[in-house]
mmCIF file of C-alpha atoms in Angstrom:
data_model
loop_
_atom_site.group_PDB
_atom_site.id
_atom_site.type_symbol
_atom_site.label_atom_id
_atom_site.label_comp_id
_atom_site.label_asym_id
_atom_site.label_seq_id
_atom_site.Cartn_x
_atom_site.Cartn_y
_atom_site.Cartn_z
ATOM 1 C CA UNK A 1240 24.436 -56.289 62.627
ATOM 2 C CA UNK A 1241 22.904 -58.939 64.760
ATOM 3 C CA UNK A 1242 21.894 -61.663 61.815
ATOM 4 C CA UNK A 1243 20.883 -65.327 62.716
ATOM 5 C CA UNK A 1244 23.091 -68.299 61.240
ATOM 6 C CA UNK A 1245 20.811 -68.863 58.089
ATOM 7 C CA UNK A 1246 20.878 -64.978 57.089
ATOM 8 C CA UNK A 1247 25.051 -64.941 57.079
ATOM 9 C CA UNK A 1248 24.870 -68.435 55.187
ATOM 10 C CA UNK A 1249 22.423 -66.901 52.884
ATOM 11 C CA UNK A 1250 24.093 -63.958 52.337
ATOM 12 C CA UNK A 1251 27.570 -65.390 52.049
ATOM 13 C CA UNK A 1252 25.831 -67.400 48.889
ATOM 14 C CA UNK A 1253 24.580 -64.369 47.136
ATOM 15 C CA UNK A 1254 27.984 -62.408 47.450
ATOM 16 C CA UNK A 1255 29.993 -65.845 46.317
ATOM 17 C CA UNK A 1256 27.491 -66.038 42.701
ATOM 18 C CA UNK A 1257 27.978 -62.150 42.638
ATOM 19 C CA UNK A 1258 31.848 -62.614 42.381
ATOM 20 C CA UNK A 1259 31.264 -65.614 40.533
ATOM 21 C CA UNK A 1260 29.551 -63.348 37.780
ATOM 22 C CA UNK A 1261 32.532 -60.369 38.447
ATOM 23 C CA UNK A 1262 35.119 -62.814 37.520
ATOM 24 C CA UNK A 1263 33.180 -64.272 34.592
ATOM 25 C CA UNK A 1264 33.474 -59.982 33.672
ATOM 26 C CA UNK A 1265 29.786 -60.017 33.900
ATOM 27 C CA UNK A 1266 27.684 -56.625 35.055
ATOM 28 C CA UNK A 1267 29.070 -54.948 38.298
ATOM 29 C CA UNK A 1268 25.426 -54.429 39.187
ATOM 30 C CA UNK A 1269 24.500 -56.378 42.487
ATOM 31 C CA UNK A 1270 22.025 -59.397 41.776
ATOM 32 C CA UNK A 1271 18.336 -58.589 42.996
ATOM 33 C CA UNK A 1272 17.944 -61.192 45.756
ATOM 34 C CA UNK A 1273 21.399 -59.608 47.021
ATOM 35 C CA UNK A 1274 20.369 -55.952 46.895
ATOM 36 C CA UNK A 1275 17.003 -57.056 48.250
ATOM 37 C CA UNK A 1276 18.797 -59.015 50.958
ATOM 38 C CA UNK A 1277 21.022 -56.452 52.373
ATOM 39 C CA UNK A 1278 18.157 -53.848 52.321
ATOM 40 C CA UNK A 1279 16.265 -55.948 54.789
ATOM 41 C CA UNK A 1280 19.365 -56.329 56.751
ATOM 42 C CA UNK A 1281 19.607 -52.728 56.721
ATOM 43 C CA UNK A 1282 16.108 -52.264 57.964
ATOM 44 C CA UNK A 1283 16.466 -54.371 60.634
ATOM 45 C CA UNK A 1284 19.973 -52.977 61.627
ATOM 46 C CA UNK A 1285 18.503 -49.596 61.896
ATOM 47 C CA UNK A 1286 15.457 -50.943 63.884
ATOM 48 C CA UNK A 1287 17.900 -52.281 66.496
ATOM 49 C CA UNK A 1288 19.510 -48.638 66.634
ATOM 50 C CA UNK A 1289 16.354 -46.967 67.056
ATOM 51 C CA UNK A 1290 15.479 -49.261 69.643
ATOM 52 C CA UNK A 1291 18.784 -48.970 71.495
ATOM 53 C CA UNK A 1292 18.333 -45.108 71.502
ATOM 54 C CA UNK A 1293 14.811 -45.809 72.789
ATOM 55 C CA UNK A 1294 16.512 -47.504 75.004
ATOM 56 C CA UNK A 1295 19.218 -45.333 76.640
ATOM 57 C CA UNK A 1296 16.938 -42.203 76.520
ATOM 58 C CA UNK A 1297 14.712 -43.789 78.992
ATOM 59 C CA UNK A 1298 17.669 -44.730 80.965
ATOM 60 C CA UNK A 1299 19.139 -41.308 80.872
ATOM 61 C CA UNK A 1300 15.885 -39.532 81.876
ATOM 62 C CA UNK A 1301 15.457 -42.153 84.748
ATOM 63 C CA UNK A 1302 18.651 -41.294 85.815
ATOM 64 C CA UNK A 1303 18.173 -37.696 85.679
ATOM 65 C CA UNK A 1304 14.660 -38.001 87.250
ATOM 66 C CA UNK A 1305 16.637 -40.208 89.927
ATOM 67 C CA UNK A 1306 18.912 -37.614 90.618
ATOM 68 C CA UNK A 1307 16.002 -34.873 91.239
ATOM 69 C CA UNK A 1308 14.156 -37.324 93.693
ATOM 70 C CA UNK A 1309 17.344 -38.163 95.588
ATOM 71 C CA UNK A 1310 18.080 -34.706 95.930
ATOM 72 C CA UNK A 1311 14.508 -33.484 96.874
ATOM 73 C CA UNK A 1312 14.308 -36.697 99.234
ATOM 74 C CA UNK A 1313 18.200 -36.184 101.250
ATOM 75 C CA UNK A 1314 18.007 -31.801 100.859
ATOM 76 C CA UNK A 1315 14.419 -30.591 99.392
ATOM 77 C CA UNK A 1316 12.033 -31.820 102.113
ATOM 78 C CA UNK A 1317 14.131 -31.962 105.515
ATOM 79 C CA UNK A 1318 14.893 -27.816 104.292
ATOM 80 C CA UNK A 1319 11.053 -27.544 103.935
ATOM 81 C CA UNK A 1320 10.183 -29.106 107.475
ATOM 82 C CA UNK A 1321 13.024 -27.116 109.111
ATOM 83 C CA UNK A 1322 11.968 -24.191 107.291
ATOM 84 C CA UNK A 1323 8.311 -24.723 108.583
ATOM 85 C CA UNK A 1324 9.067 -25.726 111.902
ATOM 86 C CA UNK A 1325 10.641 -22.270 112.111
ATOM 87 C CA UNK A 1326 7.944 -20.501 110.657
ATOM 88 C CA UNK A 1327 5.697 -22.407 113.523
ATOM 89 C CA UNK A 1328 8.419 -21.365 116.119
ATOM 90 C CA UNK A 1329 8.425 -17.526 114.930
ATOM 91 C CA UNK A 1330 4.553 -17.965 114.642
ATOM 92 C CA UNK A 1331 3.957 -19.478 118.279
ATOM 93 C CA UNK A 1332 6.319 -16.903 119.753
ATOM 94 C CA UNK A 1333 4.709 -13.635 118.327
ATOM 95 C CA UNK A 1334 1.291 -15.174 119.241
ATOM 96 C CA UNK A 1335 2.345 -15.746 123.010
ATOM 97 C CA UNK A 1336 3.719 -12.174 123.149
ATOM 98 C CA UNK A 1337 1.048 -10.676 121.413
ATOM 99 C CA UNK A 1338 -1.288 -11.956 124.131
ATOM 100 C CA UNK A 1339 0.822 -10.468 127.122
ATOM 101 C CA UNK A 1340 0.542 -7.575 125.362
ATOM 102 C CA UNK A 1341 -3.057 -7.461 125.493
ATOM 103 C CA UNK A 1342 -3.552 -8.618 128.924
ATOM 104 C CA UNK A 1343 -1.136 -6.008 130.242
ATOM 105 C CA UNK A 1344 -2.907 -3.174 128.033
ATOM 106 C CA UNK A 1345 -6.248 -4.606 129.421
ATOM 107 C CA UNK A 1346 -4.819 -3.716 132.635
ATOM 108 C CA UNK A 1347 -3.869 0.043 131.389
ATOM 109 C CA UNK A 1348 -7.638 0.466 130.053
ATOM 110 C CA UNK A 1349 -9.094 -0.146 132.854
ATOM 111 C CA UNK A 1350 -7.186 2.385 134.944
ATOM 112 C CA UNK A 1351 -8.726 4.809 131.974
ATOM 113 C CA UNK A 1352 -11.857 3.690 133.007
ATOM 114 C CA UNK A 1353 -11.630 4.022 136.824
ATOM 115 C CA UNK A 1354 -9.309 7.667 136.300
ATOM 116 C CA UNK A 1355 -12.764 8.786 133.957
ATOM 117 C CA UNK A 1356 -14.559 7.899 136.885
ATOM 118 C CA UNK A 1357 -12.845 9.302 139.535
ATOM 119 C CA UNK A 1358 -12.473 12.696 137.345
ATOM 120 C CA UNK A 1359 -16.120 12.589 136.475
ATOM 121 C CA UNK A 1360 -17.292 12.304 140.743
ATOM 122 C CA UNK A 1361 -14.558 15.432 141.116
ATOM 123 C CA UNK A 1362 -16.687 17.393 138.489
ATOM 124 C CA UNK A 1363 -19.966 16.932 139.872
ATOM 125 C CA UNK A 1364 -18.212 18.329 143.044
ATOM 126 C CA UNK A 1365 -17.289 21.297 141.998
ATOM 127 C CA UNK A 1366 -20.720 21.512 140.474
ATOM 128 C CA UNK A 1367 -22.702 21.192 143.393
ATOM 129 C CA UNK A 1368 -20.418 22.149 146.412
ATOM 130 C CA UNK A 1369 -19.095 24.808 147.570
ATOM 131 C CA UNK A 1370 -15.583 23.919 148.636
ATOM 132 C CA UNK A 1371 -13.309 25.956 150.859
ATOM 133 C CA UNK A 1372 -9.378 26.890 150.173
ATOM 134 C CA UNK A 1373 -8.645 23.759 151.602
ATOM 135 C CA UNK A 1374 -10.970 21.483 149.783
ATOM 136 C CA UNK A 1375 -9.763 23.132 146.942
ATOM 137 C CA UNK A 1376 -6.296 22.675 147.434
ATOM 138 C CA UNK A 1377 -7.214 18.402 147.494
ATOM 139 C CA UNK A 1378 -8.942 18.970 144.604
ATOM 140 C CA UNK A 1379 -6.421 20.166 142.671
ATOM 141 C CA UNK A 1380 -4.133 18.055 144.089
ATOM 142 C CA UNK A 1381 -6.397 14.834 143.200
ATOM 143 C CA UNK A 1382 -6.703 16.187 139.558
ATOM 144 C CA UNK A 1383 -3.031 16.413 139.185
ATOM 145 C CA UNK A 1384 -2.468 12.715 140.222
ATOM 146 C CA UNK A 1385 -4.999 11.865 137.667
ATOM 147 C CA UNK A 1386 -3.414 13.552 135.163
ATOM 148 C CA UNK A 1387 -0.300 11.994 136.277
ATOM 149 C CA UNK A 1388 -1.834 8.235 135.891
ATOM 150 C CA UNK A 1389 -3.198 9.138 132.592
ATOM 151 C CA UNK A 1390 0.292 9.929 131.591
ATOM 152 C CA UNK A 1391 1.382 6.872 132.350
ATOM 153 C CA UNK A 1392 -0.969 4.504 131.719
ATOM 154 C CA UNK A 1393 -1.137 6.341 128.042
ATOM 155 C CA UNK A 1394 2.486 5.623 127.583
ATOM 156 C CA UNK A 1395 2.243 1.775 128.361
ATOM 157 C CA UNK A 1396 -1.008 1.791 125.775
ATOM 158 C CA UNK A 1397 1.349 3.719 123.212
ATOM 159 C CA UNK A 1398 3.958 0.953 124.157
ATOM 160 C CA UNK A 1399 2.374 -2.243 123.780
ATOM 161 C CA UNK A 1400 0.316 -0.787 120.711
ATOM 162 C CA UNK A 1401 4.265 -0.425 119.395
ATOM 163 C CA UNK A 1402 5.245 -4.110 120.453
ATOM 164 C CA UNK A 1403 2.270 -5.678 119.242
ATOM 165 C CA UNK A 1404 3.043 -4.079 115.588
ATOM 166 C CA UNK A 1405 6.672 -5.755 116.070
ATOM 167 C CA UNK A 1406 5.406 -9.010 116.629
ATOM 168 C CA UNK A 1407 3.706 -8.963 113.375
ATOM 169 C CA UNK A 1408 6.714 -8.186 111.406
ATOM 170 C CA UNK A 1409 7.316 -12.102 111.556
ATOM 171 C CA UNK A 1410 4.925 -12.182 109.007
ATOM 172 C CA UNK A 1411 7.272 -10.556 106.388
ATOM 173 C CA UNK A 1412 9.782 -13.346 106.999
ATOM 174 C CA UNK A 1413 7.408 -16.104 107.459
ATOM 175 C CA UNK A 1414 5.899 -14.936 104.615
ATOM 176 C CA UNK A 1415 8.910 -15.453 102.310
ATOM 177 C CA UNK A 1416 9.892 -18.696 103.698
ATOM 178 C CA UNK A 1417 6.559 -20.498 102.975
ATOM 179 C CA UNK A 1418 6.920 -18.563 99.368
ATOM 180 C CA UNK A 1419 9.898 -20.744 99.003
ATOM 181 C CA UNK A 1420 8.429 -23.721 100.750
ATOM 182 C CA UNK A 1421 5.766 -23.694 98.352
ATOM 183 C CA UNK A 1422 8.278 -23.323 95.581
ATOM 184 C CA UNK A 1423 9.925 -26.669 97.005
ATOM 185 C CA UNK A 1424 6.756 -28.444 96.746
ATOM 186 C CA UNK A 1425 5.415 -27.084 93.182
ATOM 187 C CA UNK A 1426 8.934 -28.712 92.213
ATOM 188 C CA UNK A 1427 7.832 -32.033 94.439
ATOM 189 C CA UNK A 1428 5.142 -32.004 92.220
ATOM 190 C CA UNK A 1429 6.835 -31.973 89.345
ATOM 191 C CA UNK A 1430 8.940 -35.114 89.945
ATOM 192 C CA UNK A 1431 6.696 -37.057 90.800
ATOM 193 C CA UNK A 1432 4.679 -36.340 87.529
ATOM 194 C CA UNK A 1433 7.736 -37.009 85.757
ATOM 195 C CA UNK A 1434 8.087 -40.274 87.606
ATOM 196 C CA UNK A 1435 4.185 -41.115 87.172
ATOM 197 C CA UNK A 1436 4.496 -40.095 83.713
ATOM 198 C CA UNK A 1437 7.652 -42.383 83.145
ATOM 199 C CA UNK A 1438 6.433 -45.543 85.284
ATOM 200 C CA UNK A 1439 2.244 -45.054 85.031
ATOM 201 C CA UNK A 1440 1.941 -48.374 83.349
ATOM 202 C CA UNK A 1441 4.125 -49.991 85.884
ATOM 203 C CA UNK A 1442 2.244 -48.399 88.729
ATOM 204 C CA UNK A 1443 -1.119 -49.257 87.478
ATOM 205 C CA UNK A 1444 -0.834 -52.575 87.039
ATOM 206 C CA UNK A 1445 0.244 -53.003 90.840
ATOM 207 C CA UNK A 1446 -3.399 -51.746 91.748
ATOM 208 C CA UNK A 1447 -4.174 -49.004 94.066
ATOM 209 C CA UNK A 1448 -3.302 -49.115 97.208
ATOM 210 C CA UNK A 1449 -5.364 -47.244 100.302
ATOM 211 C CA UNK A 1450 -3.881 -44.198 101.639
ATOM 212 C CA UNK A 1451 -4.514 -43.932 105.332
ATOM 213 C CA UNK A 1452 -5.597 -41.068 106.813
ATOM 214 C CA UNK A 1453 -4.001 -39.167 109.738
ATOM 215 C CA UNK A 1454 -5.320 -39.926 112.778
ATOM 216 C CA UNK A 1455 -5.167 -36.385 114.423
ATOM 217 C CA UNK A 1456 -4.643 -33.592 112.050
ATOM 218 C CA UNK A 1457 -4.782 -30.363 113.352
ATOM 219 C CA UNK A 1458 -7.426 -28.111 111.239
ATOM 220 C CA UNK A 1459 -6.479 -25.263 109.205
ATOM 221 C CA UNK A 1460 -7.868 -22.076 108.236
ATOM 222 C CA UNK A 1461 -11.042 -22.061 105.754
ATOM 223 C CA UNK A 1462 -10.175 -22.375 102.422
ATOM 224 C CA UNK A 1463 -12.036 -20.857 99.479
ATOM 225 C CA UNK A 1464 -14.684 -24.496 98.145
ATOM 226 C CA UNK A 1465 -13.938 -26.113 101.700
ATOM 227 C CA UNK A 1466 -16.123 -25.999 104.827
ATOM 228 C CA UNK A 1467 -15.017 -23.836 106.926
ATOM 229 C CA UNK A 1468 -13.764 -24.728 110.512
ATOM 230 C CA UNK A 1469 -15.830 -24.881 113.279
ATOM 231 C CA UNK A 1470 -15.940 -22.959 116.906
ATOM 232 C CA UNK A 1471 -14.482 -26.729 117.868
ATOM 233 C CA UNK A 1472 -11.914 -27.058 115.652
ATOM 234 C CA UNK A 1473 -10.619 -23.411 116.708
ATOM 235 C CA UNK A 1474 -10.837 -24.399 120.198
ATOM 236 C CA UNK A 1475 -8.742 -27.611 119.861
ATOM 237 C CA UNK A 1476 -6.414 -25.638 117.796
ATOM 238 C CA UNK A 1477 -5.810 -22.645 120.616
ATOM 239 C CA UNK A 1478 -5.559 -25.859 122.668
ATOM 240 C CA UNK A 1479 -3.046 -27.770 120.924
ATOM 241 C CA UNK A 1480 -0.849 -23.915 120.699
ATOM 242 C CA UNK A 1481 -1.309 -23.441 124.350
ATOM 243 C CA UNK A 1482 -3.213 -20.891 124.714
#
């Protein structure tokens, strides 16, 4: 009990005329000024225990909360960026190979168009000429090549149709790591509520300070409420990927 100087005098008084009055066999009943005396002391002693609870609660949940950030700061965030660069890595990759694909089956498509042409001029042949055994015997021949070409340039198309559905699948991992990333930064979140929460007073009275804005951010897909992107902003963005 943390009493000043004059309280402990004070009190020391009352008990010394309460055992004044014991001795004299007088009522065991504590005087008034005594009862009222350590009630106050009472008070004030359980004031100062409430206050020291007060007290290490905060400190506990700041150290707790202290914890979280230093963990989120040295492990949470550098696993997010790695975890994002990769999903950029896997994402950059199927996108390049994706676009071989499609040049290369560009290339098959048009040998369907020139092999419709070429079959179409050996129709009208045998439409309107009359061909010898000979002739014939080209024709046929000609017709077999074709069929030959189509063969093949039907099996690269059925190919690069396959290997542009595998480069996709990195969308099924990717997927599930930004799942998690976004899990990271929901708990991000969190913390710093906690620490706003614990320290807004502190922080307010500091003033607001500008936050700067990036000087080239790369723009993202259209949101749902935000303007959408611009033929521009795709451009610099195919750009900026390399393509």
């Amino acid at each position: 009990m943390n009493a000043s100087a004059a309280d402990r005098g004070q009190l020391i008084e009352y008990l010394r005329h309460w055992l004044q009055r014991l001795e004299a066999g007088e009522s065991m009943e504590a005087p008034a000024q005594l009862s009222e005396h350590l009630g106050n002391s009472e008070s004030a002693f359980y004031e100062q225990v409430a206050s020291l609870t007060q007290r290490l609660h905060r400190a506990i949940t700041e150290l707790r909360l202290d914890q979280r950030l230093t963990r989120i700061v040295g492990d949470t965030i550098p696993d997010a960026r790695d975890r994002l660069q990769h999903v950029v890595g896997m994402t950059e990759a199927a996108a390049h190979r994706t676009l071989d694909l499609i040049d290369a089956t560009r290339g098959a498509t048009n040998e369907f168009i020139a092999a419709a042409q070429r079959l179409e001029d050996a129709g009208n042949r045998l439409a309107t000429q009359a061909l010898d055994a000979q002739a014939h015997a080209e024709l046929a021949a000609m017709l077999r090549g074709e069929g030959t070409r189509l063969q093949h340039n039907a099996g690269i198309l059925r190919s690069n149709l396959n290997d542009m559905a595998t480069a996709q699948e990195y969308q099924d991992i990717t997927g599930q790591i930004i799942k998690r990333v976004i899990r990271l930064v929901e708990e991000v979140d969190r913390a710093l509520g906690e620490l706003l929460g614990s320290h807004g007073g502190m922080l307010k009275a500091r003033g607001e300070a500008p936050i700067p804005e990036a000087k080239e951010a790369l723009p993202g897909p259209a949101l749902p409420g935000r303007p959408a992107a611009n033929q521009q902003d795709a451009d610099a963005l195919l750009d900026s990927l390399g393509f």
